[in-house]
C-alpha cells in the first residue's frame, strides 16, 4: 500500500491536505490548514523545506509555511509579506533561494530574498517592485514566473509579451532585460522553456505556440512561431467560450519514455455536465528538423469545469486536477497508453473547488 499526500490551494482561506491511496484508489480529505485570503497558487522550494502561497486579492501577499514531509501537515504561516500589488496569481521558488511573485491585476511583481538557512523567512527589504509596460489595450497582466538558466521569463496576458528579467548580482535585484512578443490579443498565460524552445499557452486565443528563445539581450517587435495550434476540442457544448489555463511537460521516465505536452481547456461560458473540460495532449515532433510541429495526440475529457492548476506526482504516473467551478470535485487521473491518455482512478468532493496542487 502506498499513500501519497497532496496539498491544494484555492479561492478560500486554507490549504487542503488530501491522502491518495494507490492500492485502493481512494482520495480522502485529511485536514484544512488556515492561510490568508485566496492561496490560489502554492509551491515548494527546491528541497521542499518551505512552502509558499499567494494571497490572490486586492491586498496581495506572499506567505511561507513549514510542512512535515511525512504527514503533509502544514504549519501556521511563518511569515507574510506584501506582493507589491493586486491579485498575485503565481509564486515560484527560484534555485538561488529567492521567491518570485507576480501580480495579475497590478501589472507588476517582486523577487524577494529569503534569509540564508531559513527558506521560510523573507528578507522584506529586498524585492523592489518590477512594473511591466502596458500593452496595446493599456493593461499588463503578468501571470507566471518561469526560471530558465539565468533568467526569469514572465508571460504577460494583458501585454501579449513574455518579459525577460535579469539579475544584478551585486544587489540581487531583478529588472526587465528584454521581451519576446506574442500574437496580439492571444494572452500568453503560462510557459515551459526547454532546450531554448518556448512552449507558450495562450489563454485568450486558446492556443499553444512554439518558438526558439532569442539571445539576450533582445528587444523584439516581430512575432515569429515555429508552430501555432488551437487546443480547443472538436466536441463543444452550446455557447462554449474557451480560455486555456495550464501547461505541463513532464520529464521522460522508463515507464513514460515519450514526452507529451499537457494543456488544460476551460469553457468559461457554459458547463458541459456530461464530459467536462478537456486536457489536450500534444507532441513536439521532428524537433529541430524539417516538418517540425506540434501534433495533437488526444483530447481527454476530465468531467471537471474549468480546471486551472494541475500537477503530476513525482513518478508522473498520477495527475491531480480540480475545477474552479463546482463540478466533479478533486480528481486523480492515471496516465495510460504511454501517456497518450488518462483513466479516472479517484474522486473526492468534500471541497467543491480547488485551483492548484503540489504532491508532498
mmCIF file of C-alpha atoms in Angstrom:
data_model
loop_
_atom_site.group_PDB
_atom_site.id
_atom_site.type_symbol
_atom_site.label_atom_id
_atom_site.label_comp_id
_atom_site.label_asym_id
_atom_site.label_seq_id
_atom_site.Cartn_x
_atom_site.Cartn_y
_atom_site.Cartn_z
ATOM 1 C CA UNK A 1 0.000 0.000 0.000
ATOM 2 C CA UNK A 2 1.302 3.435 -0.953
ATOM 3 C CA UNK A 3 -0.300 6.581 0.389
ATOM 4 C CA UNK A 4 0.621 9.877 -1.262
ATOM 5 C CA UNK A 5 -0.067 13.280 0.273
ATOM 6 C CA UNK A 6 -1.299 16.185 -1.837
ATOM 7 C CA UNK A 7 -1.611 19.825 -0.790
ATOM 8 C CA UNK A 8 -4.121 22.016 -2.592
ATOM 9 C CA UNK A 9 -4.843 25.745 -2.689
ATOM 10 C CA UNK A 10 -7.929 27.614 -3.814
ATOM 11 C CA UNK A 11 -10.077 30.693 -3.564
ATOM 12 C CA UNK A 12 -10.625 30.246 0.156
ATOM 13 C CA UNK A 13 -8.726 30.753 3.414
ATOM 14 C CA UNK A 14 -6.993 27.391 3.772
ATOM 15 C CA UNK A 15 -4.675 24.854 2.170
ATOM 16 C CA UNK A 16 -6.254 21.400 1.984
ATOM 17 C CA UNK A 17 -4.390 18.141 2.602
ATOM 18 C CA UNK A 18 -5.535 15.037 0.705
ATOM 19 C CA UNK A 19 -4.304 11.468 1.020
ATOM 20 C CA UNK A 20 -4.330 9.270 -2.088
ATOM 21 C CA UNK A 21 -4.143 5.502 -1.542
ATOM 22 C CA UNK A 22 -2.788 3.894 -4.711
ATOM 23 C CA UNK A 23 -3.781 0.363 -3.672
ATOM 24 C CA UNK A 24 -7.468 1.144 -3.096
ATOM 25 C CA UNK A 25 -7.712 4.121 -5.479
ATOM 26 C CA UNK A 26 -9.268 6.308 -2.805
ATOM 27 C CA UNK A 27 -8.751 10.028 -2.209
ATOM 28 C CA UNK A 28 -9.504 11.362 1.275
ATOM 29 C CA UNK A 29 -9.582 14.885 2.677
ATOM 30 C CA UNK A 30 -7.331 14.844 5.747
ATOM 31 C CA UNK A 31 -7.380 18.445 7.001
ATOM 32 C CA UNK A 32 -7.570 22.142 6.186
ATOM 33 C CA UNK A 33 -4.787 24.498 7.307
ATOM 34 C CA UNK A 34 -5.517 28.237 7.732
ATOM 35 C CA UNK A 35 -3.945 30.770 5.367
ATOM 36 C CA UNK A 36 -4.511 34.290 4.193
ATOM 37 C CA UNK A 37 -7.110 35.143 1.576
ATOM 38 C CA UNK A 38 -7.121 33.043 -1.623
ATOM 39 C CA UNK A 39 -4.000 30.862 -1.604
ATOM 40 C CA UNK A 40 -4.745 30.097 -5.249
ATOM 41 C CA UNK A 41 -1.177 29.050 -6.131
ATOM 42 C CA UNK A 42 1.196 27.116 -3.895
ATOM 43 C CA UNK A 43 4.694 25.755 -4.443
ATOM 44 C CA UNK A 44 7.677 24.256 -2.661
ATOM 45 C CA UNK A 45 11.266 25.401 -2.773
ATOM 46 C CA UNK A 46 13.807 23.012 -4.318
ATOM 47 C CA UNK A 47 14.286 20.706 -1.299
ATOM 48 C CA UNK A 48 10.705 21.078 -0.048
ATOM 49 C CA UNK A 49 11.870 22.723 3.179
ATOM 50 C CA UNK A 50 9.411 25.610 2.697
ATOM 51 C CA UNK A 51 6.013 26.022 1.068
ATOM 52 C CA UNK A 52 4.958 29.345 -0.461
ATOM 53 C CA UNK A 53 1.447 30.574 -1.224
ATOM 54 C CA UNK A 54 -0.088 33.565 -2.946
ATOM 55 C CA UNK A 55 -2.859 35.603 -1.365
ATOM 56 C CA UNK A 56 -4.725 36.467 -4.562
ATOM 57 C CA UNK A 57 -6.797 39.532 -3.740
ATOM 58 C CA UNK A 58 -6.519 43.323 -3.817
ATOM 59 C CA UNK A 59 -4.059 43.431 -0.901
ATOM 60 C CA UNK A 60 -1.814 40.834 -2.471
ATOM 61 C CA UNK A 61 0.569 38.915 -0.237
ATOM 62 C CA UNK A 62 3.165 36.156 -0.190
ATOM 63 C CA UNK A 63 3.129 33.619 2.654
ATOM 64 C CA UNK A 64 5.561 30.931 3.816
ATOM 65 C CA UNK A 65 4.819 27.703 5.681
ATOM 66 C CA UNK A 66 6.659 24.681 7.036
ATOM 67 C CA UNK A 67 5.447 21.230 6.004
ATOM 68 C CA UNK A 68 6.001 17.857 7.642
ATOM 69 C CA UNK A 69 7.019 15.840 4.590
ATOM 70 C CA UNK A 70 5.956 12.549 6.170
ATOM 71 C CA UNK A 71 2.456 13.533 7.233
ATOM 72 C CA UNK A 72 1.799 16.522 4.963
ATOM 73 C CA UNK A 73 0.820 18.652 7.977
ATOM 74 C CA UNK A 74 1.173 22.387 7.256
ATOM 75 C CA UNK A 75 2.271 24.859 9.920
ATOM 76 C CA UNK A 76 0.681 28.194 10.648
ATOM 77 C CA UNK A 77 2.019 30.887 8.335
ATOM 78 C CA UNK A 78 5.641 31.579 9.276
ATOM 79 C CA UNK A 79 5.721 34.964 7.552
ATOM 80 C CA UNK A 80 3.508 37.131 5.374
ATOM 81 C CA UNK A 81 4.853 39.966 3.204
ATOM 82 C CA UNK A 82 3.239 42.170 0.580
ATOM 83 C CA UNK A 83 3.369 41.010 -3.017
ATOM 84 C CA UNK A 84 3.676 44.652 -4.026
ATOM 85 C CA UNK A 85 0.430 44.713 -5.970
ATOM 86 C CA UNK A 86 -3.075 43.456 -6.655
ATOM 87 C CA UNK A 87 -4.046 39.783 -7.054
ATOM 88 C CA UNK A 88 -0.877 37.699 -7.309
ATOM 89 C CA UNK A 89 -1.755 34.630 -9.369
ATOM 90 C CA UNK A 90 1.547 32.742 -9.256
ATOM 91 C CA UNK A 91 4.529 32.140 -6.994
ATOM 92 C CA UNK A 92 7.819 30.429 -7.850
ATOM 93 C CA UNK A 93 10.755 29.475 -5.641
ATOM 94 C CA UNK A 94 13.982 30.133 -7.545
ATOM 95 C CA UNK A 95 17.080 27.958 -7.454
ATOM 96 C CA UNK A 96 19.062 30.760 -5.734
ATOM 97 C CA UNK A 97 16.735 30.869 -2.705
ATOM 98 C CA UNK A 98 14.665 33.855 -3.837
ATOM 99 C CA UNK A 99 10.909 33.776 -4.413
ATOM 100 C CA UNK A 100 9.196 35.374 -7.412
ATOM 101 C CA UNK A 101 5.574 36.505 -7.180
ATOM 102 C CA UNK A 102 3.618 38.177 -9.981
ATOM 103 C CA UNK A 103 0.545 40.402 -9.546
ATOM 104 C CA UNK A 104 -2.074 39.814 -12.221
ATOM 105 C CA UNK A 105 -4.105 42.973 -11.640
ATOM 106 C CA UNK A 106 -1.183 45.098 -10.501
ATOM 107 C CA UNK A 107 0.836 44.644 -13.688
ATOM 108 C CA UNK A 108 3.910 44.154 -11.517
ATOM 109 C CA UNK A 109 5.791 41.732 -9.307
ATOM 110 C CA UNK A 110 8.589 41.180 -6.792
ATOM 111 C CA UNK A 111 11.511 38.786 -6.395
ATOM 112 C CA UNK A 112 12.090 38.526 -2.659
ATOM 113 C CA UNK A 113 15.152 37.053 -0.979
ATOM 114 C CA UNK A 114 14.908 34.561 1.873
ATOM 115 C CA UNK A 115 17.155 34.507 4.934
ATOM 116 C CA UNK A 116 20.146 32.184 4.340
ATOM 117 C CA UNK A 117 19.480 28.877 6.061
ATOM 118 C CA UNK A 118 15.849 29.846 6.701
ATOM 119 C CA UNK A 119 13.860 29.463 3.472
ATOM 120 C CA UNK A 120 10.597 30.077 5.355
ATOM 121 C CA UNK A 121 11.698 33.613 6.294
ATOM 122 C CA UNK A 122 11.712 36.521 3.834
ATOM 123 C CA UNK A 123 14.058 39.493 3.738
ATOM 124 C CA UNK A 124 11.358 42.056 3.068
ATOM 125 C CA UNK A 125 13.942 44.793 2.498
ATOM 126 C CA UNK A 126 14.684 43.123 -0.838
ATOM 127 C CA UNK A 127 12.470 42.681 -3.870
ATOM 128 C CA UNK A 128 11.860 46.109 -5.343
ATOM 129 C CA UNK A 129 8.591 46.150 -7.284
ATOM 130 C CA UNK A 130 9.066 45.477 -11.008
ATOM 131 C CA UNK A 131 6.486 47.365 -13.088
ATOM 132 C CA UNK A 132 5.748 45.977 -16.544
ATOM 133 C CA UNK A 133 4.949 48.227 -19.527
ATOM 134 C CA UNK A 134 1.310 48.498 -20.539
ATOM 135 C CA UNK A 135 0.205 46.638 -23.644
ATOM 136 C CA UNK A 136 -1.852 47.895 -26.600
ATOM 137 C CA UNK A 137 -5.030 47.613 -24.509
ATOM 138 C CA UNK A 138 -3.415 49.740 -21.780
ATOM 139 C CA UNK A 139 -3.130 46.790 -19.382
ATOM 140 C CA UNK A 140 -0.471 44.423 -18.106
ATOM 141 C CA UNK A 141 -1.339 41.070 -16.545
ATOM 142 C CA UNK A 142 1.805 39.133 -15.595
ATOM 143 C CA UNK A 143 0.580 35.624 -14.903
ATOM 144 C CA UNK A 144 3.596 33.459 -14.112
ATOM 145 C CA UNK A 145 7.332 33.304 -13.443
ATOM 146 C CA UNK A 146 9.447 30.672 -15.175
ATOM 147 C CA UNK A 147 13.130 30.257 -14.317
ATOM 148 C CA UNK A 148 15.400 29.347 -17.222
ATOM 149 C CA UNK A 149 19.175 29.431 -16.912
ATOM 150 C CA UNK A 150 19.988 32.910 -15.533
ATOM 151 C CA UNK A 151 16.628 34.472 -16.459
ATOM 152 C CA UNK A 152 13.086 34.750 -15.173
ATOM 153 C CA UNK A 153 10.568 34.738 -18.019
ATOM 154 C CA UNK A 154 7.174 36.310 -17.314
ATOM 155 C CA UNK A 155 4.221 35.766 -19.670
ATOM 156 C CA UNK A 156 2.084 38.915 -19.719
ATOM 157 C CA UNK A 157 -1.505 38.026 -20.579
ATOM 158 C CA UNK A 158 -2.538 41.658 -20.953
ATOM 159 C CA UNK A 159 0.535 42.944 -22.767
ATOM 160 C CA UNK A 160 0.972 39.991 -25.174
ATOM 161 C CA UNK A 161 4.631 39.721 -24.253
ATOM 162 C CA UNK A 162 6.982 37.364 -22.496
ATOM 163 C CA UNK A 163 9.216 39.619 -20.410
ATOM 164 C CA UNK A 164 12.823 38.615 -19.737
ATOM 165 C CA UNK A 165 14.179 39.512 -16.313
ATOM 166 C CA UNK A 166 17.868 39.538 -15.440
ATOM 167 C CA UNK A 167 19.564 39.932 -12.070
ATOM 168 C CA UNK A 168 22.059 42.489 -10.854
ATOM 169 C CA UNK A 169 24.294 40.174 -8.837
ATOM 170 C CA UNK A 170 25.613 42.957 -6.629
ATOM 171 C CA UNK A 171 22.154 43.980 -5.394
ATOM 172 C CA UNK A 172 20.302 40.687 -6.141
ATOM 173 C CA UNK A 173 17.517 42.788 -7.677
ATOM 174 C CA UNK A 174 15.848 41.879 -10.978
ATOM 175 C CA UNK A 175 14.764 44.096 -13.884
ATOM 176 C CA UNK A 176 13.478 43.807 -17.447
ATOM 177 C CA UNK A 177 16.250 42.965 -19.928
ATOM 178 C CA UNK A 178 14.217 42.102 -22.998
ATOM 179 C CA UNK A 179 11.000 40.711 -24.386
ATOM 180 C CA UNK A 180 9.576 38.063 -26.711
ATOM 181 C CA UNK A 181 6.436 39.430 -28.433
ATOM 182 C CA UNK A 182 3.342 37.255 -28.792
ATOM 183 C CA UNK A 183 0.370 37.452 -31.161
ATOM 184 C CA UNK A 184 -1.860 40.478 -30.427
ATOM 185 C CA UNK A 185 -4.844 39.504 -28.312
ATOM 186 C CA UNK A 186 -3.562 35.961 -27.662
ATOM 187 C CA UNK A 187 -2.986 36.449 -23.924
ATOM 188 C CA UNK A 188 0.093 34.354 -23.052
ATOM 189 C CA UNK A 189 -0.635 32.798 -19.651
ATOM 190 C CA UNK A 190 1.838 30.014 -18.820
ATOM 191 C CA UNK A 191 5.011 28.723 -20.457
ATOM 192 C CA UNK A 192 7.585 25.956 -20.410
ATOM 193 C CA UNK A 193 11.098 26.663 -21.705
ATOM 194 C CA UNK A 194 13.428 23.787 -22.585
ATOM 195 C CA UNK A 195 16.436 23.476 -24.908
ATOM 196 C CA UNK A 196 15.895 27.136 -25.882
ATOM 197 C CA UNK A 197 12.348 26.385 -27.071
ATOM 198 C CA UNK A 198 9.415 28.375 -25.654
ATOM 199 C CA UNK A 199 6.163 26.411 -25.363
ATOM 200 C CA UNK A 200 3.583 29.121 -24.629
ATOM 201 C CA UNK A 201 -0.045 28.571 -23.687
ATOM 202 C CA UNK A 202 -2.302 31.487 -24.624
ATOM 203 C CA UNK A 203 -5.460 31.974 -22.567
ATOM 204 C CA UNK A 204 -7.441 34.302 -24.832
ATOM 205 C CA UNK A 205 -6.792 32.534 -28.137
ATOM 206 C CA UNK A 206 -6.779 29.040 -26.564
ATOM 207 C CA UNK A 207 -3.646 28.227 -28.489
ATOM 208 C CA UNK A 208 -0.267 26.568 -27.946
ATOM 209 C CA UNK A 209 2.753 28.077 -29.674
ATOM 210 C CA UNK A 210 6.335 27.018 -30.224
ATOM 211 C CA UNK A 211 9.338 29.204 -30.981
ATOM 212 C CA UNK A 212 13.040 29.461 -30.214
ATOM 213 C CA UNK A 213 14.211 31.704 -27.389
ATOM 214 C CA UNK A 214 16.228 34.591 -28.878
ATOM 215 C CA UNK A 215 19.639 35.553 -27.482
ATOM 216 C CA UNK A 216 19.870 38.018 -24.598
ATOM 217 C CA UNK A 217 19.633 40.984 -24.559
ATOM 218 C CA UNK A 218 16.799 41.336 -27.029
ATOM 219 C CA UNK A 219 14.060 43.876 -27.608
ATOM 220 C CA UNK A 220 11.855 42.445 -30.329
ATOM 221 C CA UNK A 221 8.756 43.599 -32.180
ATOM 222 C CA UNK A 222 8.165 40.761 -34.649
ATOM 223 C CA UNK A 223 6.024 37.750 -33.719
ATOM 224 C CA UNK A 224 7.569 34.543 -35.018
ATOM 225 C CA UNK A 225 6.438 30.976 -34.321
ATOM 226 C CA UNK A 226 7.539 27.552 -35.462
ATOM 227 C CA UNK A 227 4.026 26.297 -34.656
ATOM 228 C CA UNK A 228 0.743 27.847 -33.545
ATOM 229 C CA UNK A 229 -2.112 25.378 -32.895
ATOM 230 C CA UNK A 230 -5.556 25.510 -31.309
ATOM 231 C CA UNK A 231 -6.083 23.427 -28.179
ATOM 232 C CA UNK A 232 -9.908 23.620 -28.299
ATOM 233 C CA UNK A 233 -11.685 20.245 -28.625
ATOM 234 C CA UNK A 234 -13.997 19.431 -31.521
ATOM 235 C CA UNK A 235 -16.694 18.429 -29.049
ATOM 236 C CA UNK A 236 -18.167 21.625 -27.635
ATOM 237 C CA UNK A 237 -21.394 22.323 -25.745
ATOM 238 C CA UNK A 238 -23.637 25.205 -26.895
ATOM 239 C CA UNK A 239 -22.333 28.734 -26.200
ATOM 240 C CA UNK A 240 -18.881 27.487 -25.257
ATOM 241 C CA UNK A 241 -16.072 30.019 -24.863
ATOM 242 C CA UNK A 242 -12.647 28.632 -24.119
ATOM 243 C CA UNK A 243 -9.727 30.070 -22.178
ATOM 244 C CA UNK A 244 -6.584 27.984 -21.754
ATOM 245 C CA UNK A 245 -5.051 27.629 -18.293
ATOM 246 C CA UNK A 246 -2.115 25.305 -17.623
ATOM 247 C CA UNK A 247 0.754 23.610 -19.454
ATOM 248 C CA UNK A 248 2.953 20.780 -18.138
ATOM 249 C CA UNK A 249 5.661 18.790 -19.915
ATOM 250 C CA UNK A 250 6.718 16.020 -17.513
ATOM 251 C CA UNK A 251 10.200 14.509 -17.860
ATOM 252 C CA UNK A 252 10.739 11.209 -19.623
ATOM 253 C CA UNK A 253 10.818 8.101 -17.423
ATOM 254 C CA UNK A 254 11.298 4.390 -18.104
ATOM 255 C CA UNK A 255 7.533 3.938 -17.883
ATOM 256 C CA UNK A 256 6.772 7.020 -19.999
ATOM 257 C CA UNK A 257 9.735 7.400 -22.380
ATOM 258 C CA UNK A 258 7.884 9.617 -24.880
ATOM 259 C CA UNK A 259 7.401 13.181 -23.750
ATOM 260 C CA UNK A 260 3.983 14.767 -24.213
ATOM 261 C CA UNK A 261 2.662 18.273 -23.620
ATOM 262 C CA UNK A 262 -0.458 18.515 -21.446
ATOM 263 C CA UNK A 263 -2.592 21.670 -21.591
ATOM 264 C CA UNK A 264 -5.954 22.415 -19.981
ATOM 265 C CA UNK A 265 -9.033 23.843 -21.656
ATOM 266 C CA UNK A 266 -11.576 25.891 -19.693
ATOM 267 C CA UNK A 267 -15.056 26.575 -21.019
ATOM 268 C CA UNK A 268 -15.827 29.799 -19.148
ATOM 269 C CA UNK A 269 -19.246 30.495 -20.657
ATOM 270 C CA UNK A 270 -21.187 27.254 -20.197
ATOM 271 C CA UNK A 271 -20.769 23.919 -18.432
ATOM 272 C CA UNK A 272 -20.633 20.519 -20.085
ATOM 273 C CA UNK A 273 -22.019 18.402 -17.250
ATOM 274 C CA UNK A 274 -21.591 15.178 -19.246
ATOM 275 C CA UNK A 275 -17.977 15.423 -20.376
ATOM 276 C CA UNK A 276 -16.499 18.452 -18.601
ATOM 277 C CA UNK A 277 -13.456 20.289 -19.931
ATOM 278 C CA UNK A 278 -10.576 18.552 -21.644
ATOM 279 C CA UNK A 279 -6.853 18.141 -21.279
ATOM 280 C CA UNK A 280 -5.330 18.394 -24.742
ATOM 281 C CA UNK A 281 -2.270 16.201 -25.270
ATOM 282 C CA UNK A 282 0.348 17.263 -27.839
ATOM 283 C CA UNK A 283 3.730 16.036 -29.013
ATOM 284 C CA UNK A 284 6.622 18.096 -30.368
ATOM 285 C CA UNK A 285 7.561 16.091 -33.463
ATOM 286 C CA UNK A 286 10.545 16.401 -35.806
ATOM 287 C CA UNK A 287 12.301 18.563 -33.222
ATOM 288 C CA UNK A 288 14.929 20.708 -34.931
ATOM 289 C CA UNK A 289 14.248 19.029 -38.280
ATOM 290 C CA UNK A 290 12.169 19.758 -41.403
ATOM 291 C CA UNK A 291 8.472 19.333 -40.693
ATOM 292 C CA UNK A 292 8.866 20.400 -37.042
ATOM 293 C CA UNK A 293 5.435 20.894 -35.482
ATOM 294 C CA UNK A 294 3.111 20.420 -32.523
ATOM 295 C CA UNK A 295 0.896 17.402 -33.158
ATOM 296 C CA UNK A 296 -2.382 16.794 -31.336
ATOM 297 C CA UNK A 297 -2.411 13.301 -29.831
ATOM 298 C CA UNK A 298 -5.649 13.267 -27.840
ATOM 299 C CA UNK A 299 -8.361 15.249 -26.078
ATOM 300 C CA UNK A 300 -9.136 13.698 -22.700
ATOM 301 C CA UNK A 301 -12.353 14.916 -21.073
ATOM 302 C CA UNK A 302 -11.977 15.270 -17.319
ATOM 303 C CA UNK A 303 -15.535 15.680 -16.043
ATOM 304 C CA UNK A 304 -14.340 18.930 -14.430
ATOM 305 C CA UNK A 305 -15.427 22.523 -15.076
ATOM 306 C CA UNK A 306 -12.578 24.989 -15.660
ATOM 307 C CA UNK A 307 -9.517 23.096 -14.407
ATOM 308 C CA UNK A 308 -6.879 25.701 -13.583
ATOM 309 C CA UNK A 309 -3.775 24.223 -11.934
ATOM 310 C CA UNK A 310 -2.923 20.533 -12.448
ATOM 311 C CA UNK A 311 0.060 18.619 -11.081
ATOM 312 C CA UNK A 312 1.777 15.286 -11.672
ATOM 313 C CA UNK A 313 3.149 13.228 -8.800
ATOM 314 C CA UNK A 314 6.894 12.565 -8.628
ATOM 315 C CA UNK A 315 6.599 9.424 -10.783
ATOM 316 C CA UNK A 316 4.487 11.370 -13.352
ATOM 317 C CA UNK A 317 2.025 8.478 -13.385
ATOM 318 C CA UNK A 318 -0.746 10.264 -11.464
ATOM 319 C CA UNK A 319 -2.279 13.671 -12.128
ATOM 320 C CA UNK A 320 -4.242 15.772 -9.623
ATOM 321 C CA UNK A 321 -6.849 18.171 -11.002
ATOM 322 C CA UNK A 322 -9.965 20.074 -9.972
ATOM 323 C CA UNK A 323 -12.233 22.757 -11.374
ATOM 324 C CA UNK A 324 -12.728 26.378 -10.395
ATOM 325 C CA UNK A 325 -16.430 25.695 -10.906
ATOM 326 C CA UNK A 326 -18.175 23.171 -8.668
ATOM 327 C CA UNK A 327 -18.271 20.101 -10.911
ATOM 328 C CA UNK A 328 -16.525 16.807 -10.323
ATOM 329 C CA UNK A 329 -14.642 17.548 -7.091
ATOM 330 C CA UNK A 330 -10.906 16.864 -6.874
ATOM 331 C CA UNK A 331 -9.809 14.045 -9.157
ATOM 332 C CA UNK A 332 -6.813 11.775 -9.597
ATOM 333 C CA UNK A 333 -6.120 10.501 -13.088
ATOM 334 C CA UNK A 334 -3.647 7.797 -14.102
ATOM 335 C CA UNK A 335 -1.655 8.038 -17.308
ATOM 336 C CA UNK A 336 -2.277 5.210 -19.760
ATOM 337 C CA UNK A 337 -1.159 4.196 -23.243
ATOM 338 C CA UNK A 338 2.326 5.522 -22.625
ATOM 339 C CA UNK A 339 0.986 8.954 -21.679
ATOM 340 C CA UNK A 340 -1.419 9.398 -24.600
ATOM 341 C CA UNK A 341 -4.475 9.030 -22.395
ATOM 342 C CA UNK A 342 -5.772 9.011 -18.813
ATOM 343 C CA UNK A 343 -8.154 6.991 -16.724
ATOM 344 C CA UNK A 344 -10.006 8.302 -13.668
ATOM 345 C CA UNK A 345 -8.955 6.457 -10.509
ATOM 346 C CA UNK A 346 -10.175 8.548 -7.546
ATOM 347 C CA UNK A 347 -12.584 11.384 -6.671
ATOM 348 C CA UNK A 348 -13.163 13.446 -3.549
ATOM 349 C CA UNK A 349 -15.982 16.007 -3.397
ATOM 350 C CA UNK A 350 -15.590 17.276 0.167
ATOM 351 C CA UNK A 351 -14.389 20.645 -1.180
ATOM 352 C CA UNK A 352 -16.198 21.905 -4.252
ATOM 353 C CA UNK A 353 -13.408 23.859 -5.952
ATOM 354 C CA UNK A 354 -9.595 23.878 -5.979
ATOM 355 C CA UNK A 355 -7.101 25.784 -8.114
ATOM 356 C CA UNK A 356 -3.634 24.287 -7.575
ATOM 357 C CA UNK A 357 -1.767 21.250 -6.227
ATOM 358 C CA UNK A 358 1.618 20.054 -5.011
ATOM 359 C CA UNK A 359 2.446 16.435 -4.211
ATOM 360 C CA UNK A 360 4.360 16.025 -0.945
#
